[in-house]
XYZ file of C-alpha atoms in Angstrom:
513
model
C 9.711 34.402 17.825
C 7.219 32.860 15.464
C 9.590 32.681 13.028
C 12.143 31.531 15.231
C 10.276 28.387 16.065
C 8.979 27.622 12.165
C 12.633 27.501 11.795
C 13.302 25.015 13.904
C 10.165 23.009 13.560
C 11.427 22.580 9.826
C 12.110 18.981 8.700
C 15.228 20.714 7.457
C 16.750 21.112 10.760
C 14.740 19.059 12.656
C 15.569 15.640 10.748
C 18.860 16.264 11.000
C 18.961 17.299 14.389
C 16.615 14.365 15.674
C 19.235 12.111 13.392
C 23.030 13.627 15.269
C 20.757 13.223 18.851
C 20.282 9.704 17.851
C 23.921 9.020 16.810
C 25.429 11.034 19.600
C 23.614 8.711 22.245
C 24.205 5.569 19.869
C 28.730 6.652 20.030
C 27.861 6.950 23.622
C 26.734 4.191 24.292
C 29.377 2.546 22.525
C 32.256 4.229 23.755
C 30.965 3.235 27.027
C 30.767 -0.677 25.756
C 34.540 0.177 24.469
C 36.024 1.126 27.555
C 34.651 -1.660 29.409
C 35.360 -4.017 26.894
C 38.865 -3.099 26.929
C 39.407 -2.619 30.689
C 37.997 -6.448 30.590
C 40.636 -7.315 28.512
C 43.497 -5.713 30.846
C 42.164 -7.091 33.397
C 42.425 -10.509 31.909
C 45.535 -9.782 30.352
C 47.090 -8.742 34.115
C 45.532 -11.717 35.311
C 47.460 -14.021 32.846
C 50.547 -12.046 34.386
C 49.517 -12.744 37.814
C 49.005 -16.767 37.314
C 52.665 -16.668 35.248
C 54.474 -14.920 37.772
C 53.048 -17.421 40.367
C 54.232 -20.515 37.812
C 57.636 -18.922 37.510
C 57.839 -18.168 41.246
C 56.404 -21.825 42.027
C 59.373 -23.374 39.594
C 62.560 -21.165 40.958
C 61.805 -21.865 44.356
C 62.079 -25.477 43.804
C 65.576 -24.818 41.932
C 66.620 -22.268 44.455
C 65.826 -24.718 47.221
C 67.527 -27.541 45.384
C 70.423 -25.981 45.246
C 71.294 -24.522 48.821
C 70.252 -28.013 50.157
C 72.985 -28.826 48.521
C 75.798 -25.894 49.753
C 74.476 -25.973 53.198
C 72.246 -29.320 54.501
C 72.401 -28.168 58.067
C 70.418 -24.786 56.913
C 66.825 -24.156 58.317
C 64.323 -24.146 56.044
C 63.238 -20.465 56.707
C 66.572 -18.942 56.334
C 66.764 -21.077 52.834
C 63.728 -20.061 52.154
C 64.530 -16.259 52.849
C 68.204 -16.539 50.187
C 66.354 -18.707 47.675
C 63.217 -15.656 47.579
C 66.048 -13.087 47.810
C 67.972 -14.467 44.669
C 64.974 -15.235 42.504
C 64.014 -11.644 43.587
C 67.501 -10.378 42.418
C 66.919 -12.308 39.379
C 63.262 -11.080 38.959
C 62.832 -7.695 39.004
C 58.871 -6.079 38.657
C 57.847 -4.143 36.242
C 55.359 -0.638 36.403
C 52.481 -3.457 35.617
C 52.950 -5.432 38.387
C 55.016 -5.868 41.450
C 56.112 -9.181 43.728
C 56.218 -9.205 47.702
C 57.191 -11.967 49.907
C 56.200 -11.805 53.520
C 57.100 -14.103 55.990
C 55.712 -15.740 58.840
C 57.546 -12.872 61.473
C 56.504 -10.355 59.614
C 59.507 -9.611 57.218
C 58.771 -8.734 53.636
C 61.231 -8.355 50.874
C 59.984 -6.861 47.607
C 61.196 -7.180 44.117
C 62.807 -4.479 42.677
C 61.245 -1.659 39.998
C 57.383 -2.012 41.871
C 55.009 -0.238 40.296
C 55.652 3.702 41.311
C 52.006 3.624 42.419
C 51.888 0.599 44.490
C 55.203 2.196 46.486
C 53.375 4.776 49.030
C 51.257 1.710 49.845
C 53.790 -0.593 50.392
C 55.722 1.967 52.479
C 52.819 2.378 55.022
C 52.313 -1.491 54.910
C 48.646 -0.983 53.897
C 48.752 -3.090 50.698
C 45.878 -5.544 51.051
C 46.744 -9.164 50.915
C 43.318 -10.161 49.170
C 42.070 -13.790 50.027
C 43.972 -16.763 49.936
C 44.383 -18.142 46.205
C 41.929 -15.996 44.641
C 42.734 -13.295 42.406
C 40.812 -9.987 43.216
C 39.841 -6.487 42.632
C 40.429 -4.266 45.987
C 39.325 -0.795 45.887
C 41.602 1.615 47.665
C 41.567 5.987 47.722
C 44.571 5.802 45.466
C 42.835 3.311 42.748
C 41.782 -0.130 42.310
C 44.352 -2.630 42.307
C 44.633 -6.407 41.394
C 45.941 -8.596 43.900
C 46.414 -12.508 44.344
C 47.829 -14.243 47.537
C 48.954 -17.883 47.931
C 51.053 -19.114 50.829
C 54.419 -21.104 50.218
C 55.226 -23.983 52.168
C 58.142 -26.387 52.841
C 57.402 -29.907 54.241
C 54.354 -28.777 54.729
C 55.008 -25.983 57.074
C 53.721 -22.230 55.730
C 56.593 -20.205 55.373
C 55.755 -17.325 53.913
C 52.700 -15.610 51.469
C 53.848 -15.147 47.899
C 51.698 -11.909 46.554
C 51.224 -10.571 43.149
C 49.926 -6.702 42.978
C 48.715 -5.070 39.840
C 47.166 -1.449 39.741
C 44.201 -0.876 37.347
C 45.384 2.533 37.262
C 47.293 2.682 34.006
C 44.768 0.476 32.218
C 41.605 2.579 33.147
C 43.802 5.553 31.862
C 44.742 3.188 29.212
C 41.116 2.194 28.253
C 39.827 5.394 28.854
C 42.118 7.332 26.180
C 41.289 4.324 23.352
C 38.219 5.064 24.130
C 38.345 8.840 24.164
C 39.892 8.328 20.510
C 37.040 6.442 19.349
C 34.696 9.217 20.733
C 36.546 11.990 19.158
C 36.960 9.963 15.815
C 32.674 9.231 15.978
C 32.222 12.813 16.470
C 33.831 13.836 14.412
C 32.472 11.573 11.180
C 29.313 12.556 12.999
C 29.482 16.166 12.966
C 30.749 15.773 9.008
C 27.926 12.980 8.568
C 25.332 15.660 10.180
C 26.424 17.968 7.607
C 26.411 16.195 4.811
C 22.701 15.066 5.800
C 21.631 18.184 6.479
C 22.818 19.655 2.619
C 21.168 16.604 1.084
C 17.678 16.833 3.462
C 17.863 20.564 2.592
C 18.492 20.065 -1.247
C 15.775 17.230 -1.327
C 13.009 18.809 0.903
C 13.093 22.085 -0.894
C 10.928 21.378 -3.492
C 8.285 20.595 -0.485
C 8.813 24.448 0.344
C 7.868 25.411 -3.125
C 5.038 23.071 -3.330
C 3.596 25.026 -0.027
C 4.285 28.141 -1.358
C 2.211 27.113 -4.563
C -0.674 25.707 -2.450
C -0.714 28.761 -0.424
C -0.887 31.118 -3.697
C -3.599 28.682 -5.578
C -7.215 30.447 -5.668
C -10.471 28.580 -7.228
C -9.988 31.183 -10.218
C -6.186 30.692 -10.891
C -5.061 27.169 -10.763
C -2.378 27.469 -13.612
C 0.456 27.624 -11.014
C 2.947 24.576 -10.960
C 6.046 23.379 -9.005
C 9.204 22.594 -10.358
C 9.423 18.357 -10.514
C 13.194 17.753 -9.108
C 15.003 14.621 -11.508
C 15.819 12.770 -8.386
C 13.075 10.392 -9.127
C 12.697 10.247 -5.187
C 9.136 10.051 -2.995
C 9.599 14.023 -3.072
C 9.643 13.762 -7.014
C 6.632 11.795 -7.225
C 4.944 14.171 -4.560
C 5.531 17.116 -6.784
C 4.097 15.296 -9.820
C 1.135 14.091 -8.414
C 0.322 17.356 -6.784
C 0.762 18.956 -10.416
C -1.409 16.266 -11.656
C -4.023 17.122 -8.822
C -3.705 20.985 -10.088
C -4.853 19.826 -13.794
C -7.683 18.024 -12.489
C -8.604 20.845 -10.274
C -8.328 23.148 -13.126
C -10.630 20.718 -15.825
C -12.730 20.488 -12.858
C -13.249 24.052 -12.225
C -13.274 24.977 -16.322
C -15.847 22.398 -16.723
C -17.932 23.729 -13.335
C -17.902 27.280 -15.042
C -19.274 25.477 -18.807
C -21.924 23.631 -16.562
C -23.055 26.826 -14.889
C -22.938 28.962 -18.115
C -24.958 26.288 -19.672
C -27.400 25.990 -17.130
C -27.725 29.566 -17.021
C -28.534 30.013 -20.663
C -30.783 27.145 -20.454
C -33.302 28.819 -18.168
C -32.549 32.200 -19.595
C -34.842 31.310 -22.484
C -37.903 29.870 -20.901
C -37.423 32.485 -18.507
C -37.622 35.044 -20.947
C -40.370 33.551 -22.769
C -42.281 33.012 -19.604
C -41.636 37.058 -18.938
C -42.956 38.295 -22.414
C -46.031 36.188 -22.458
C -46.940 37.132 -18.837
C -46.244 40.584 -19.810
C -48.594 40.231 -22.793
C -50.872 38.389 -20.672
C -51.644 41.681 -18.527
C -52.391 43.417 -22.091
C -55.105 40.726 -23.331
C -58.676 41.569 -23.125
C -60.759 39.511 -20.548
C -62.989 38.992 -23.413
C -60.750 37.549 -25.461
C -60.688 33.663 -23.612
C -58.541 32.314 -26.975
C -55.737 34.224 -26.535
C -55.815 33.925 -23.051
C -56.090 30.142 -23.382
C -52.967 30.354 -26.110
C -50.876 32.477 -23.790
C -51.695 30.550 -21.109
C -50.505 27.184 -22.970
C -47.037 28.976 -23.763
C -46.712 29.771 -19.971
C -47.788 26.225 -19.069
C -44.516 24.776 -22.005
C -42.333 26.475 -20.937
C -42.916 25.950 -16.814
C -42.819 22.065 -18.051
C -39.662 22.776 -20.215
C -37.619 24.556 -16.640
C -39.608 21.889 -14.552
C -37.866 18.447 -16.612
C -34.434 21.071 -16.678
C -34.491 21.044 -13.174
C -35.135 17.777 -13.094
C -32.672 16.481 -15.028
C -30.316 18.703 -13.302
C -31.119 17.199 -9.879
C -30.766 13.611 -11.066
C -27.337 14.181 -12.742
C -26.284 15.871 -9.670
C -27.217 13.308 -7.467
C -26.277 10.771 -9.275
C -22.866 10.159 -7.068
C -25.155 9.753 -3.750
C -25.864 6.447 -2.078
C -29.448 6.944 -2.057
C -29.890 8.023 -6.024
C -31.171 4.691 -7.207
C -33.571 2.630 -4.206
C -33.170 -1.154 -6.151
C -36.506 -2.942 -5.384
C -38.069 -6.354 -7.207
C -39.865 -5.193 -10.813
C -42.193 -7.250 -12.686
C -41.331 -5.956 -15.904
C -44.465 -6.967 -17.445
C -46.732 -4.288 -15.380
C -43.684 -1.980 -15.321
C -43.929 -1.772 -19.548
C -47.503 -1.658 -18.917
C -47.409 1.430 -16.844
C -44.631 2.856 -18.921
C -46.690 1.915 -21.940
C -49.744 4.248 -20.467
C -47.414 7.471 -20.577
C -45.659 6.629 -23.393
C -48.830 5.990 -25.433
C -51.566 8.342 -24.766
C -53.365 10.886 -27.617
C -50.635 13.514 -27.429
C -48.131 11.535 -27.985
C -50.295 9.516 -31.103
C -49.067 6.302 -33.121
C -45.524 7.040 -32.906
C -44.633 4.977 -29.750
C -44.698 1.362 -29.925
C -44.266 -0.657 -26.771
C -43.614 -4.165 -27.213
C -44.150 -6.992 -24.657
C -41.438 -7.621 -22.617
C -39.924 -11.151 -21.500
C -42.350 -11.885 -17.647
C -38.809 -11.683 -15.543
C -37.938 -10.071 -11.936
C -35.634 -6.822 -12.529
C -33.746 -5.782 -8.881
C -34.200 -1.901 -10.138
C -35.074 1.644 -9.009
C -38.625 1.872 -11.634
C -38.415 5.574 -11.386
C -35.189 6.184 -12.419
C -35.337 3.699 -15.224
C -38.966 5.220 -15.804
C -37.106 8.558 -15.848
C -34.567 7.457 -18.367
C -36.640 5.730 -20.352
C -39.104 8.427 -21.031
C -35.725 10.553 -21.543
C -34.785 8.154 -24.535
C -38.389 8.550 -26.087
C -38.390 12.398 -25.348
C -35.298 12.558 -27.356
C -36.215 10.413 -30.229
C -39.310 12.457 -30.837
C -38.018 15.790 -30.364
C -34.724 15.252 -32.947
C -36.421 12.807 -35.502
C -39.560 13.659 -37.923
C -42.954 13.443 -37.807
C -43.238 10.716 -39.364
C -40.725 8.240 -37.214
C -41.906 5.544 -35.918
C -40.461 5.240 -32.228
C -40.290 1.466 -30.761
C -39.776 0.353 -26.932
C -38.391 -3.389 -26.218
C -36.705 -5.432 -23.727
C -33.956 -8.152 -24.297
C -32.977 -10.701 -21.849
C -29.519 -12.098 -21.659
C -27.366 -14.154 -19.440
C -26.514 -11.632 -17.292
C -28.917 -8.548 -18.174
C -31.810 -7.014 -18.964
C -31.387 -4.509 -21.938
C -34.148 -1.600 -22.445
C -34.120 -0.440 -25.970
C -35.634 2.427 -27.530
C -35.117 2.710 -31.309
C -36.344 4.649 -33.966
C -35.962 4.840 -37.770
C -35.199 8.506 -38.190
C -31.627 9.716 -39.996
C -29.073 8.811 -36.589
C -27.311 11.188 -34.484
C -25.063 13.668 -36.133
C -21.721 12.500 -36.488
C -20.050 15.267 -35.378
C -21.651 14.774 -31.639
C -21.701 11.124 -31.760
C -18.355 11.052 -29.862
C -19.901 13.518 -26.877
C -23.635 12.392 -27.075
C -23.274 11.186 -23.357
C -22.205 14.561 -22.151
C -24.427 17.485 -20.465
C -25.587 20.307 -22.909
C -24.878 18.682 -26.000
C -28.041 18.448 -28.448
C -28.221 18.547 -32.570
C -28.763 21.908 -33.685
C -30.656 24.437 -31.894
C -33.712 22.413 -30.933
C -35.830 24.763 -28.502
C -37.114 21.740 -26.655
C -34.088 20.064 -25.764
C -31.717 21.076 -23.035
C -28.912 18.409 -24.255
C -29.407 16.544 -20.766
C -31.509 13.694 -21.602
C -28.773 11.396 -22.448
C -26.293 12.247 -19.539
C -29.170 11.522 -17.181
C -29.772 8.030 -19.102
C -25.888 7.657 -18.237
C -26.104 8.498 -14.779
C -29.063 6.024 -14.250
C -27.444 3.083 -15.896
C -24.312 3.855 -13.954
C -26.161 4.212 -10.690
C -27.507 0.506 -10.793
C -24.577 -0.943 -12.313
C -25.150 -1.315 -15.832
C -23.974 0.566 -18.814
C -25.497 2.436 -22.056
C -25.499 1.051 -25.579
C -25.539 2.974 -28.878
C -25.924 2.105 -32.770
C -27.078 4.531 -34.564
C -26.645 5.329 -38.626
C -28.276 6.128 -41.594
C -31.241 3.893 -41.401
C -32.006 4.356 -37.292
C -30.840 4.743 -33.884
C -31.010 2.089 -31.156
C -30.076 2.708 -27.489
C -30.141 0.455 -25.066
C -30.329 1.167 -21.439
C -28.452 -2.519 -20.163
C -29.336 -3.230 -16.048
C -27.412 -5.718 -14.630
C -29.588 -8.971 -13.895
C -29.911 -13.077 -12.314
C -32.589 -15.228 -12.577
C -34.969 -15.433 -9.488
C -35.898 -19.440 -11.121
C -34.519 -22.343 -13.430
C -37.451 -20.920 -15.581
C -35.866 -17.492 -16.193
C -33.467 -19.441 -18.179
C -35.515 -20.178 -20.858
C -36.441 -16.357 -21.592
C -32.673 -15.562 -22.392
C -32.184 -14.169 -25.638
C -28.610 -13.859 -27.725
C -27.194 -10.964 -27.155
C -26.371 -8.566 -30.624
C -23.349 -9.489 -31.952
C -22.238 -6.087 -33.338
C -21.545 -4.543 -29.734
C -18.166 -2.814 -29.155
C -16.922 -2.972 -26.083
C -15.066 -0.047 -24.578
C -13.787 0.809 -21.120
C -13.253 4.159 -19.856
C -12.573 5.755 -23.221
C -14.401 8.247 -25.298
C -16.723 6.464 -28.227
C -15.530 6.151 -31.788
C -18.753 6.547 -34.046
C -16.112 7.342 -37.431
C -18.465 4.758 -39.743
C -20.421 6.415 -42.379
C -23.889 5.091 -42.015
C -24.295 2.342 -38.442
C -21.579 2.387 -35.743
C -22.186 0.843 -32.468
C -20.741 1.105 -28.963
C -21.039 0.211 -25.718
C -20.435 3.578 -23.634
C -19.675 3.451 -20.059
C -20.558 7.694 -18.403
C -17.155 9.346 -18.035
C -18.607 12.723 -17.014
């Protein structure tokens, strides 16, 4: 019974079905408008017969009359009246569409010959109805509706007689009725060909829908290789079933990069983990006396907490980086913000490598812990991949329409062979035990979140990136602290960045992942 009703709840049938009910009342309808329309025209066509045979009637009287004034001049006007109708009656037979009858004032009636064969049981029984006087009329009776017209005929202005003209509707309803029984069987039967014909073509065309359900239905998380067939009609259905293979492949980079994320992750806190495990292990092993290597272990513990703690971290900012409420934009004095910054930046672990400069006194509409957070990101990662010896510097640039944060450092550049993926999560140079490759994507994710966009030159001789923040002046004197942009930037949308130059190549990337 389920079945049963999935059947016929299909767009196969019901389309079709829904379509045929549609036309079948539509040929209804207009076989109805066809039969009236053509018993209409009968009628109007009798009537025309009715007025002519009252013409013709109207002109042989006068003739008829004419001429037996002239045989007999003593004759009364009735009894010339009664040869005259008899002769033009003689002369006039009826026809099956219509019949003539002359009654007189006593009573008498003569009748034209050939009446219609259905007007002759009425006219036997004397129960034809006259109809009113010069009209012409539609009388109902058991046997049929029938047209009728009366006018009364006259001589010196005496009435004589009633001329009437009789016409059954009969044969033209059966007349009207068959045309229009023809039409009906002709509609039906281009509509039962028609509903065929639809149906093949909706069940050709929808049945790539059937196998795109049957594909949904079969697709797990873990397997999303399966595909539908794309038909060549280049139809909606076409485009359905290429777009939902297109959704498939997303699903499936989606899912392939979710598993690399995880794995990642994973191995990233396997190692502090791990290290955290041995030294606490070794840490039930020390002697109490022994405060150094307690102190030492201690310190290891302490690292590597730190090193899960910024993981985390970073993990939770890239994550939330798509929500409404990742960046809270509030007014920033960027003179006391680079003075705060410039207190963690600059204390005695971190020595004489960091150099803050002074920054233009404007009003940034930021979030200062997120750009705190991806500044310090940008310094973390300059000191952990560069030597010793670098000398790390932290500016600020004002243009037109931003306000560019720069960190930049003279140390050797970014690999080449990551400078195409340096934006992305996990990806570090070398195996550098205090990196977890994230530092970058979160610098991403922050400029994104506010608006602005992350820009790279990096090369032989240095690296510069600049975190840019969209930016308008809060005065006329804001204008004065605007500063060229650098001319070398490359400007690319939505496309992975080309760093092929040897020694400096420059970019401005916009986060894809």
């Amino acid at each position: 019974m389920e079945r049963l009703r999935q059947t016929f709840s299909s767009l196969r049938l019901r389309v079709p079905a829904t379509a045929m009910m549609v036309f079948v009342v539509s040929l209804g309808v207009s076989s109805i408008l066809a039969y009236e329309l053509l018993l209409r025209d009968a009628r109007a066509d009798i009537d025309i017969v009715i007025d002519r045979e009252q013409q013709r009637f109207e002109r042989s009287m006068g003739e008829l009359l004419a001429e037996g004034q002239d045989t007999d001049p003593q004759q009364e006007p009735v009894d010339a009246l009664r040869e005259a109708v008899t002769r033009y009656l003689t002369l006039n037979p009826s026809t099956d569409s219509y019949w003539t009858i002359v009654t007189f004032a006593d009573g008498r009636q003569l009748a034209a010959a050939n009446g219609p064969p259905d007007l002759e049981p009425l006219y036997r029984d004397d129960a034809l109805p006259s109809g009113r006087p010069n009209m012409i009329e539609t009388v109902t009776m058991e046997t049929g509706d029938i047209r009728t017209s009366s006018v009364p005929v006259s001589i010196d202005g005496e009435q004589l007689a009633t001329l009437q003209v009789v016409a059954p509707l009969g044969p033209e309803r059966a007349e009207a009725f068959e045309a229009a029984r023809l039409v009906g069987t002709a509609a039906g039967i281009a509509l039962l060909l028609g509903g065929i014909l639809l149906g093949a073509s909706l069940w050709r065309s929808l049945t790539p829908l059937g196998e795109l359900a049957a594909t949904a239905r079969s697709t797990e998380l873990q397997s999303l290789d399966a595909r539908v067939e794309v038909p060549d009609t280049g139809d909606e259905v076409a485009i359905l079933a290429r777009e939902f293979n297109t959704m498939l492949t997303r699903l499936e980079d989606a899912s392939y990069a979710q598993h690399e994320f995880m794995a990642s992750i994973g191995h990233e806190l396997r190692t502090p983990i791990t290290i955290a495990r041995g030294h606490l292990e070794m840490l039930e092993t020390l002697d109490e006396h022994d405060p150094a290597a307690i102190q030492d272990t201690a310190g290891i513990l302490r690292d590597e907490l730190g090193r899960m703690g910024r993981l985390v971290e970073d993990l939770m900012a890239i994550a939330r980086s798509d929500m409404p409420d990742f960046v809270r934009p509030r007014p920033i004095d960027l003179v006391q913000w680079f003075e705060d910054l410039e207190l963690k930046l600059t204390g005695p672990a971190a020595g004489q490598r960091v150099h803050v400069a002074p920054p233009p006194p404007v009003t940034l509409h930021a979030d200062p812990d997120r750009i705190s957070q991806a500044v310090l990101n940008l310094v973390n990662n300059a000191r952990v991949h560069t030597p010793a010896d670098t000398t790390i510097r932290v500016s600020a640039v004002v243009t037109d329409d931003q306000v560019a944060i720069a960190v930049t450092d003279d140390g050797p550049g970014i690999p080449e062979e990551i400078r195409d993926e340096v934006f992305g999560p996990f990806v570090r140079a070398g195996e550098t035990p205090s990196s977890s490759g994230l530092g970058l994507s979160v610098v991403a994710a922050v400029a994104e979140a506010h608006g602005g966009d992350v820009w790279l030159r990096t090369g032989a001789d240095g690296t510069r990136i600049e975190l840019r923040l969209p930016w308008q002046p809060d005065t006329s004197d804001d204008h004065d602290l605007i500063a060229e942009a650098p001319t070398e930037t490359l400007v690319i949308h939505d496309s992975p960045v080309d760093l092929d130059v040897a020694d400096v190549a420059t970019a401005r990337v916009d986060r894809t992942n």
